[in-house]
Tab-separated table of C-alpha atoms in Angstrom:
chain	number	residue	atom	x	y	z
A	28	MET	CA	38.685	9.203	-38.016
A	29	LYS	CA	38.887	12.954	-38.649
A	30	ILE	CA	36.072	14.832	-40.387
A	31	SER	CA	38.327	15.633	-43.349
A	32	GLN	CA	39.169	11.954	-43.778
A	33	LEU	CA	35.513	10.918	-43.549
A	34	LEU	CA	34.581	13.579	-46.108
A	35	ASP	CA	37.272	12.426	-48.545
A	36	GLN	CA	36.219	8.813	-48.088
A	37	GLY	CA	32.569	9.707	-48.611
A	38	ILE	CA	33.299	11.669	-51.772
A	39	ARG	CA	35.347	8.778	-53.205
A	40	ALA	CA	32.521	6.340	-52.488
A	41	HIS	CA	29.976	8.797	-53.890
A	42	THR	CA	31.984	9.250	-57.089
A	43	SER	CA	32.163	5.471	-57.569
A	44	ARG	CA	28.378	5.290	-56.940
A	45	ASP	CA	28.722	3.328	-53.726
A	46	PHE	CA	25.900	5.356	-52.240
A	47	ALA	CA	25.502	3.316	-49.056
A	48	ALA	CA	29.158	3.800	-48.100
A	49	ALA	CA	29.003	7.505	-48.995
A	50	GLU	CA	25.897	8.044	-46.880
A	51	SER	CA	27.544	6.264	-43.951
A	52	CYS	CA	30.527	8.629	-44.111
A	53	TYR	CA	28.373	11.757	-44.361
A	54	ARG	CA	26.215	10.677	-41.423
A	55	GLN	CA	29.282	9.923	-39.311
A	56	ILE	CA	30.387	13.489	-39.934
A	57	LEU	CA	27.023	14.805	-38.781
A	58	GLU	CA	27.301	12.776	-35.592
A	59	ILE	CA	30.495	14.697	-34.861
A	60	MET	CA	29.358	18.049	-36.257
A	61	PRO	CA	25.552	18.150	-36.849
A	62	GLU	CA	25.663	21.344	-38.924
A	63	HIS	CA	28.548	20.429	-41.221
A	64	PRO	CA	27.512	22.159	-44.499
A	65	ASP	CA	29.441	19.909	-46.900
A	66	ALA	CA	28.091	16.691	-45.376
A	67	ILE	CA	24.552	18.097	-45.528
A	68	HIS	CA	25.091	19.277	-49.105
A	69	PHE	CA	26.425	15.909	-50.266
A	70	LEU	CA	23.578	14.063	-48.548
A	71	GLY	CA	21.283	16.218	-50.661
A	72	VAL	CA	23.161	15.348	-53.831
A	73	LEU	CA	23.048	11.680	-52.854
A	74	ALA	CA	19.276	11.840	-52.267
A	75	HIS	CA	18.956	13.434	-55.717
A	76	ASN	CA	21.031	10.609	-57.213
A	77	VAL	CA	18.578	8.002	-55.924
A	78	GLY	CA	15.446	9.954	-56.888
A	79	LYS	CA	14.403	11.203	-53.439
A	80	TYR	CA	13.781	14.737	-54.619
A	81	ASP	CA	11.965	16.180	-51.608
A	82	ILE	CA	14.665	14.956	-49.233
A	83	ALA	CA	17.335	16.282	-51.589
A	84	LYS	CA	15.691	19.704	-51.714
A	85	ASN	CA	15.589	19.966	-47.925
A	86	TYR	CA	19.242	18.994	-47.505
A	87	ILE	CA	20.526	21.346	-50.208
A	88	LYS	CA	18.353	24.191	-48.916
A	89	ARG	CA	19.846	23.688	-45.446
A	90	ALA	CA	23.362	23.627	-46.890
A	91	ILE	CA	22.703	26.967	-48.608
A	92	GLU	CA	21.477	28.441	-45.320
A	93	LEU	CA	24.692	27.314	-43.641
A	94	LEU	CA	26.987	28.283	-46.514
A	95	PRO	CA	25.228	30.946	-48.637
A	96	GLY	CA	28.348	31.696	-50.669
A	97	ASN	CA	28.819	28.139	-51.975
A	98	ASP	CA	27.888	28.327	-55.663
A	99	ALA	CA	28.054	24.518	-56.019
A	100	CYS	CA	24.997	24.237	-53.742
A	101	TYR	CA	23.017	26.583	-55.993
A	102	ASN	CA	24.111	24.695	-59.103
A	103	ASN	CA	23.038	21.377	-57.590
A	104	MET	CA	19.680	22.845	-56.624
A	105	GLY	CA	19.281	23.795	-60.283
A	106	ASN	CA	20.165	20.247	-61.301
A	107	LEU	CA	17.529	18.945	-58.905
A	108	TYR	CA	14.806	21.134	-60.397
A	109	GLN	CA	15.994	20.155	-63.868
A	110	ASP	CA	15.455	16.465	-63.106
A	111	MET	CA	12.073	17.337	-61.617
A	112	LYS	CA	11.273	18.828	-65.056
A	113	LEU	CA	10.765	22.275	-63.526
A	114	TYR	CA	13.021	23.919	-66.057
A	115	SER	CA	12.186	27.562	-65.370
A	116	ARG	CA	12.981	27.055	-61.680
A	117	ALA	CA	16.211	25.355	-62.684
A	118	VAL	CA	17.222	28.403	-64.749
A	119	GLU	CA	16.626	30.642	-61.733
A	120	TRP	CA	19.042	28.598	-59.647
A	121	TYR	CA	21.681	28.533	-62.381
A	122	GLU	CA	21.419	32.315	-62.646
A	123	LYS	CA	21.992	32.575	-58.879
A	124	THR	CA	24.997	30.268	-59.281
A	125	ILE	CA	26.526	32.512	-61.927
A	126	GLN	CA	25.854	35.622	-59.854
A	127	LEU	CA	27.876	34.060	-57.059
A	128	ASN	CA	30.579	32.717	-59.358
A	129	PRO	CA	30.692	34.006	-62.949
A	130	ASP	CA	33.396	31.420	-63.673
A	131	ASN	CA	31.163	28.417	-62.953
A	132	VAL	CA	31.286	26.894	-66.417
A	133	LYS	CA	29.064	23.939	-65.458
A	134	ALA	CA	26.256	26.321	-64.538
A	135	TYR	CA	26.308	27.800	-68.056
A	136	ASN	CA	26.159	24.318	-69.565
A	137	ASN	CA	23.362	23.228	-67.232
A	138	MET	CA	21.400	26.399	-67.903
A	139	GLY	CA	21.700	25.735	-71.623
A	140	VAL	CA	20.187	22.284	-71.108
A	141	ALA	CA	17.254	23.820	-69.214
A	142	TYR	CA	16.693	26.403	-71.951
A	143	THR	CA	16.759	23.614	-74.542
A	144	LYS	CA	14.029	21.803	-72.607
A	145	LEU	CA	12.046	25.054	-72.595
A	146	ASN	CA	12.474	25.280	-76.402
A	147	GLN	CA	14.269	28.612	-75.951
A	148	PHE	CA	17.026	27.659	-78.327
A	149	ASP	CA	18.651	31.060	-78.783
A	150	LYS	CA	19.161	31.359	-75.029
A	151	ALA	CA	20.350	27.757	-74.904
A	152	LYS	CA	22.933	28.367	-77.628
A	153	ALA	CA	24.138	31.524	-75.878
A	154	SER	CA	24.656	29.586	-72.635
A	155	PHE	CA	26.508	26.736	-74.332
A	156	ASN	CA	28.639	29.143	-76.345
A	157	LYS	CA	29.639	30.864	-73.117
A	158	ALA	CA	30.592	27.497	-71.596
A	159	VAL	CA	32.719	26.587	-74.634
A	160	GLU	CA	34.297	30.047	-74.657
A	161	MET	CA	35.285	29.563	-71.018
A	162	ASN	CA	36.495	25.985	-71.596
A	163	PRO	CA	37.446	25.235	-75.239
A	164	SER	CA	37.833	21.538	-74.333
A	165	TYR	CA	34.321	21.172	-72.916
A	166	ALA	CA	33.107	18.284	-75.095
A	167	GLU	CA	29.800	17.928	-73.252
A	168	ALA	CA	28.866	21.574	-73.827
A	169	MET	CA	29.773	21.225	-77.520
A	170	ASN	CA	27.497	18.214	-77.833
A	171	ASN	CA	24.711	20.072	-76.029
A	172	LEU	CA	25.186	23.064	-78.316
A	173	GLY	CA	24.805	20.683	-81.249
A	174	GLU	CA	21.562	19.392	-79.733
A	175	ALA	CA	20.212	22.931	-79.395
A	176	CYS	CA	21.089	23.594	-83.041
A	177	ARG	CA	19.422	20.327	-84.067
A	178	ASN	CA	16.248	21.269	-82.213
A	179	ALA	CA	16.329	24.631	-83.964
A	180	ASN	CA	16.580	22.773	-87.330
A	181	GLU	CA	20.110	24.103	-87.884
A	182	PHE	CA	21.405	20.725	-88.984
A	183	ASP	CA	24.706	21.760	-90.538
A	184	ARG	CA	25.698	23.678	-87.417
A	185	ALA	CA	24.590	20.783	-85.264
A	186	MET	CA	26.846	18.376	-87.146
A	187	GLU	CA	29.783	20.775	-86.800
A	188	TRP	CA	29.408	20.849	-83.021
A	189	PHE	CA	29.002	17.086	-82.737
A	190	ASP	CA	32.195	16.644	-84.752
A	191	ARG	CA	34.044	19.173	-82.584
A	192	SER	CA	32.888	17.340	-79.479
A	193	LEU	CA	34.165	14.037	-80.870
A	194	LYS	CA	37.483	15.611	-81.802
A	195	ILE	CA	37.947	16.540	-78.144
A	196	ASN	CA	36.750	13.139	-76.889
A	197	PRO	CA	36.581	10.390	-79.552
A	198	ASN	CA	35.100	7.968	-77.011
A	199	TYR	CA	32.140	10.209	-76.150
A	200	VAL	CA	29.060	8.330	-77.394
A	201	GLU	CA	26.399	11.076	-77.163
A	202	PRO	CA	27.631	13.081	-80.190
A	203	VAL	CA	27.638	9.863	-82.248
A	204	TRP	CA	24.055	9.170	-81.207
A	205	ASN	CA	23.023	12.748	-81.967
A	206	LYS	CA	24.710	12.603	-85.353
A	207	ALA	CA	22.664	9.485	-86.087
A	208	LEU	CA	19.426	11.361	-85.418
A	209	VAL	CA	20.422	14.225	-87.709
A	210	LEU	CA	21.600	11.901	-90.481
A	211	LEU	CA	18.309	9.995	-90.384
A	212	LEU	CA	16.340	13.252	-90.423
A	213	LEU	CA	18.291	14.274	-93.527
A	214	GLY	CA	17.604	10.932	-95.217
A	215	ARG	CA	21.278	9.908	-95.137
A	216	PHE	CA	20.252	6.427	-94.103
A	217	SER	CA	23.455	4.506	-94.752
A	218	GLU	CA	25.451	6.704	-92.375
A	219	GLY	CA	22.527	7.254	-90.041
A	220	TRP	CA	21.666	3.628	-89.336
A	221	GLN	CA	25.314	2.795	-88.789
A	222	ALA	CA	25.684	5.594	-86.243
A	223	TYR	CA	22.369	4.535	-84.681
A	224	GLU	CA	24.086	1.397	-83.363
A	225	SER	CA	25.777	3.695	-80.830
A	226	ARG	CA	22.575	3.410	-78.778
A	227	TRP	CA	24.019	0.288	-77.160
A	228	GLN	CA	26.916	2.290	-75.694
A	229	ARG	CA	24.744	5.036	-74.223
A	230	PRO	CA	24.371	5.243	-70.425
A	231	GLY	CA	21.539	3.045	-69.244
A	232	ALA	CA	21.448	0.936	-72.421
A	233	ARG	CA	20.043	-2.523	-71.734
A	234	ASN	CA	21.962	-5.053	-73.789
A	235	ARG	CA	20.188	-8.407	-73.980
A	236	LEU	CA	22.234	-11.454	-73.038
A	237	PHE	CA	21.646	-14.685	-74.917
A	238	ASP	CA	22.607	-18.265	-74.184
A	239	ALA	CA	21.569	-19.397	-77.654
A	240	GLY	CA	22.130	-18.287	-81.222
A	241	GLN	CA	24.438	-15.698	-82.754
A	242	PRO	CA	23.923	-11.992	-83.407
A	243	TRP	CA	22.521	-11.663	-86.901
A	244	GLN	CA	24.487	-9.372	-89.179
A	245	GLY	CA	23.226	-10.626	-92.533
A	246	GLN	CA	24.253	-14.292	-92.471
A	247	ASP	CA	22.372	-16.853	-94.600
A	248	LEU	CA	18.923	-17.463	-93.100
A	249	LYS	CA	17.696	-20.351	-95.240
A	250	ASP	CA	16.065	-22.941	-92.967
A	251	LYS	CA	17.207	-20.996	-89.888
A	252	THR	CA	15.243	-19.564	-86.969
A	253	ILE	CA	15.771	-15.942	-86.007
A	254	PHE	CA	14.567	-14.246	-82.833
A	255	VAL	CA	13.646	-10.556	-83.260
A	256	TYR	CA	12.881	-8.460	-80.220
A	257	GLU	CA	11.526	-4.958	-79.753
A	258	GLU	CA	13.747	-2.644	-77.764
A	259	GLN	CA	12.114	0.752	-77.620
A	260	GLY	CA	8.632	2.260	-77.679
A	261	MET	CA	5.390	1.115	-79.255
A	262	GLY	CA	5.727	3.618	-82.080
A	263	ASP	CA	9.029	2.120	-83.179
A	264	THR	CA	7.519	-1.365	-83.147
A	265	LEU	CA	4.585	-0.236	-85.273
A	266	GLN	CA	6.921	1.436	-87.774
A	267	PHE	CA	9.631	-1.188	-88.066
A	268	ILE	CA	7.752	-4.469	-87.795
A	269	ARG	CA	7.285	-4.016	-91.545
A	270	PHE	CA	10.818	-5.424	-91.991
A	271	LEU	CA	9.950	-8.899	-90.646
A	272	PRO	CA	8.462	-10.325	-93.877
A	273	HIS	CA	11.822	-9.739	-95.560
A	274	LEU	CA	13.398	-12.159	-93.089
A	275	GLN	CA	10.822	-14.764	-94.083
A	276	ARG	CA	11.578	-14.200	-97.757
A	277	LEU	CA	15.213	-14.979	-96.964
A	278	GLY	CA	14.096	-18.409	-95.773
A	279	ALA	CA	13.922	-17.813	-92.024
A	280	LYS	CA	11.412	-18.879	-89.433
A	281	VAL	CA	10.772	-15.664	-87.516
A	282	ILE	CA	10.021	-15.445	-83.802
A	283	PHE	CA	9.020	-11.959	-82.653
A	284	GLU	CA	8.817	-10.800	-79.048
A	285	THR	CA	6.571	-7.927	-78.001
A	286	LEU	CA	5.050	-6.508	-74.827
A	287	PRO	CA	1.586	-7.703	-73.721
A	288	ARG	CA	-0.158	-4.438	-74.627
A	289	MET	CA	0.784	-4.944	-78.302
A	290	ILE	CA	-0.436	-8.525	-78.650
A	291	ARG	CA	-3.996	-7.807	-79.783
A	292	LEU	CA	-2.902	-5.491	-82.593
A	293	LEU	CA	0.051	-7.553	-83.799
A	294	ALA	CA	-1.632	-10.963	-83.602
A	295	GLY	CA	-2.988	-10.642	-87.140
A	296	PHE	CA	0.339	-9.569	-88.644
A	297	GLU	CA	1.700	-12.148	-91.085
A	298	GLY	CA	5.392	-11.302	-90.875
A	299	PHE	CA	6.335	-13.739	-88.119
A	300	ASP	CA	5.858	-17.440	-87.466
A	301	ARG	CA	5.610	-17.225	-83.695
A	302	LEU	CA	4.815	-14.411	-81.292
A	303	TRP	CA	6.345	-14.364	-77.821
A	304	VAL	CA	5.100	-12.206	-74.985
A	305	GLY	CA	7.808	-10.242	-73.216
A	306	VAL	CA	7.869	-8.400	-69.915
A	307	LYS	CA	9.890	-5.195	-69.824
A	308	ASN	CA	13.360	-5.589	-68.318
A	309	LYS	CA	12.845	-9.327	-67.798
A	310	ASP	CA	13.915	-12.248	-69.926
A	311	THR	CA	10.815	-14.398	-70.339
A	312	ARG	CA	11.908	-16.395	-73.396
A	313	PRO	CA	10.852	-20.052	-73.448
A	314	VAL	CA	13.452	-22.792	-73.722
A	315	ASP	CA	13.033	-22.832	-77.513
A	316	ARG	CA	16.279	-22.456	-79.398
A	317	PHE	CA	17.026	-20.161	-82.310
A	318	ASP	CA	19.976	-19.773	-84.640
A	319	PHE	CA	20.177	-15.981	-84.652
A	320	HIS	CA	18.915	-13.004	-82.669
A	321	VAL	CA	18.602	-9.354	-83.675
A	322	PRO	CA	17.002	-6.187	-82.225
A	323	LEU	CA	14.183	-4.853	-84.376
A	324	MET	CA	15.770	-1.426	-84.863
A	325	SER	CA	18.941	-2.893	-86.337
A	326	LEU	CA	17.140	-4.410	-89.330
A	327	PRO	CA	17.173	-1.231	-91.490
A	328	ARG	CA	20.978	-1.065	-91.200
A	329	ILE	CA	21.502	-4.751	-92.003
A	330	PHE	CA	19.174	-4.487	-95.003
A	331	SER	CA	21.042	-1.339	-96.208
A	332	THR	CA	17.731	0.485	-96.278
A	333	GLU	CA	17.472	3.636	-98.351
A	334	LEU	CA	14.501	5.938	-98.853
A	335	ASN	CA	13.338	4.044	-101.942
A	336	THR	CA	13.730	0.591	-100.346
A	337	ILE	CA	11.683	1.125	-97.186
A	338	PRO	CA	9.109	-1.705	-97.162
A	339	ALA	CA	5.945	-0.069	-98.451
A	340	GLN	CA	3.409	-2.890	-98.630
A	341	VAL	CA	0.666	-1.015	-96.790
A	342	PRO	CA	-1.446	-1.490	-94.859
A	343	TYR	CA	0.531	-4.160	-93.049
A	344	LEU	CA	-1.418	-3.945	-89.780
A	345	SER	CA	-5.166	-4.404	-89.350
A	346	PRO	CA	-7.419	-3.854	-86.336
A	347	PRO	CA	-8.696	-6.935	-84.516
A	348	PRO	CA	-12.027	-8.287	-85.836
A	349	GLY	CA	-15.027	-6.502	-84.415
A	350	LEU	CA	-13.251	-3.371	-83.214
A	351	PRO	CA	-13.938	-1.247	-86.317
A	352	GLU	CA	-17.658	-1.877	-85.892
A	353	ILE	CA	-17.558	-1.105	-82.162
A	354	TRP	CA	-15.718	2.166	-82.643
A	355	GLY	CA	-17.722	2.967	-85.725
A	356	ASN	CA	-20.858	2.965	-83.594
A	357	ARG	CA	-19.201	5.035	-80.867
A	358	VAL	CA	-18.025	7.808	-83.178
A	359	ASN	CA	-20.820	7.631	-85.728
A	360	PHE	CA	-21.211	11.264	-86.741
A	361	PRO	CA	-22.941	11.210	-90.139
A	362	ASP	CA	-21.572	13.518	-92.807
A	363	LYS	CA	-18.671	14.571	-90.588
A	364	LEU	CA	-14.975	14.168	-91.315
A	365	LYS	CA	-13.507	11.865	-88.660
A	366	ILE	CA	-9.848	12.285	-87.688
A	367	GLY	CA	-8.021	10.148	-85.135
A	368	LEU	CA	-5.596	11.980	-82.847
A	369	VAL	CA	-2.929	10.720	-80.490
A	370	TRP	CA	-2.357	13.537	-78.025
A	371	ALA	CA	-0.072	11.948	-75.444
A	372	GLY	CA	2.685	9.394	-75.076
A	373	SER	CA	4.421	7.951	-72.071
A	374	PRO	CA	4.823	10.575	-69.322
A	375	MET	CA	8.105	8.864	-68.425
A	376	HIS	CA	9.678	9.741	-71.786
A	377	LYS	CA	12.431	12.308	-71.282
A	378	ASN	CA	11.070	14.362	-74.182
A	379	ASP	CA	7.425	14.050	-73.158
A	380	HIS	CA	7.048	17.836	-72.865
A	381	ASN	CA	7.488	17.977	-76.657
A	382	ARG	CA	5.377	14.885	-77.385
A	383	SER	CA	2.230	15.276	-75.286
A	384	ILE	CA	-0.416	17.941	-74.809
A	385	ARG	CA	-3.639	18.201	-72.816
A	386	LEU	CA	-6.711	16.792	-74.550
A	387	GLY	CA	-8.679	19.905	-73.644
A	388	MET	CA	-6.485	21.995	-75.946
A	389	PHE	CA	-8.336	20.502	-78.922
A	390	LYS	CA	-11.579	22.279	-77.956
A	391	GLN	CA	-10.570	25.315	-80.009
A	392	LEU	CA	-10.627	23.128	-83.165
A	393	LYS	CA	-14.439	22.782	-83.134
């Protein structure tokens, strides 16, 4: 098979995410021509796709050495640094891309994403605006511009860009999701919770499969059993578990599933009848049957929750017996105001750079 045919075959497999077949084609090319720049470049992109960042960097660097005028190589190096969360380095590579090819519209969009991550929203908006100016049908750049406006608290402008993105591509789920976040921030709960259901269509969404029960959308719960499961982070569970007692008031027996690390805190909560222990990304449900199932974060929508109807029977969670005394002795500073601080969340969260700080930064608050 000719090199051109192998390259076309590899690209088709790569595009369809058949990475093994793509890699086989690229390596066959290198057996024929060891310094083929495109095969080396695409092996780098493939390594990036599967999270092998150091290997990806080496391949793309070599491709640039072989083909220094290929702006796509520079853009992909920027994408690599972006996924490594080295956003300033990513910007440098996107700038090099644009120097080589001022018409590379993707580089402007990608640079805007990096600037957004750096909280440099004016620069982000300028990059996205340039991308949209170059391609007025660029729905992704419009959505990203809306995100930059949202992060800059320009909510009306954000909504305009999300709507423009959806007008270009009505099936594009990200603007719907982003609209949900803005609507909820603005307290427009009816619209916001409805749009929030778009989370199940987002890339990487993990839809639970059930061999028992029906999805609950508000059906009669008298003398029924409903299975409620957490789907996101611990903070969401702590906030929204407050809706479970309402299910009991509707006559339901409530089974709630949570991760092991939450068991000790939630065990004393009175809003469920049974507590199941779940393991992330695995279905560990017993053989027990239930009539309905519902994700925890869908309850506000089903209950038509508004600002004045958020369950407010507080406190609804209590620390396990004995812990207040233990911690009271540990932080017993007489006549001092005691404030609890949470300074970090999961480092795997894509927005962790805006959610976590170093503990040592609190020293200046003495």
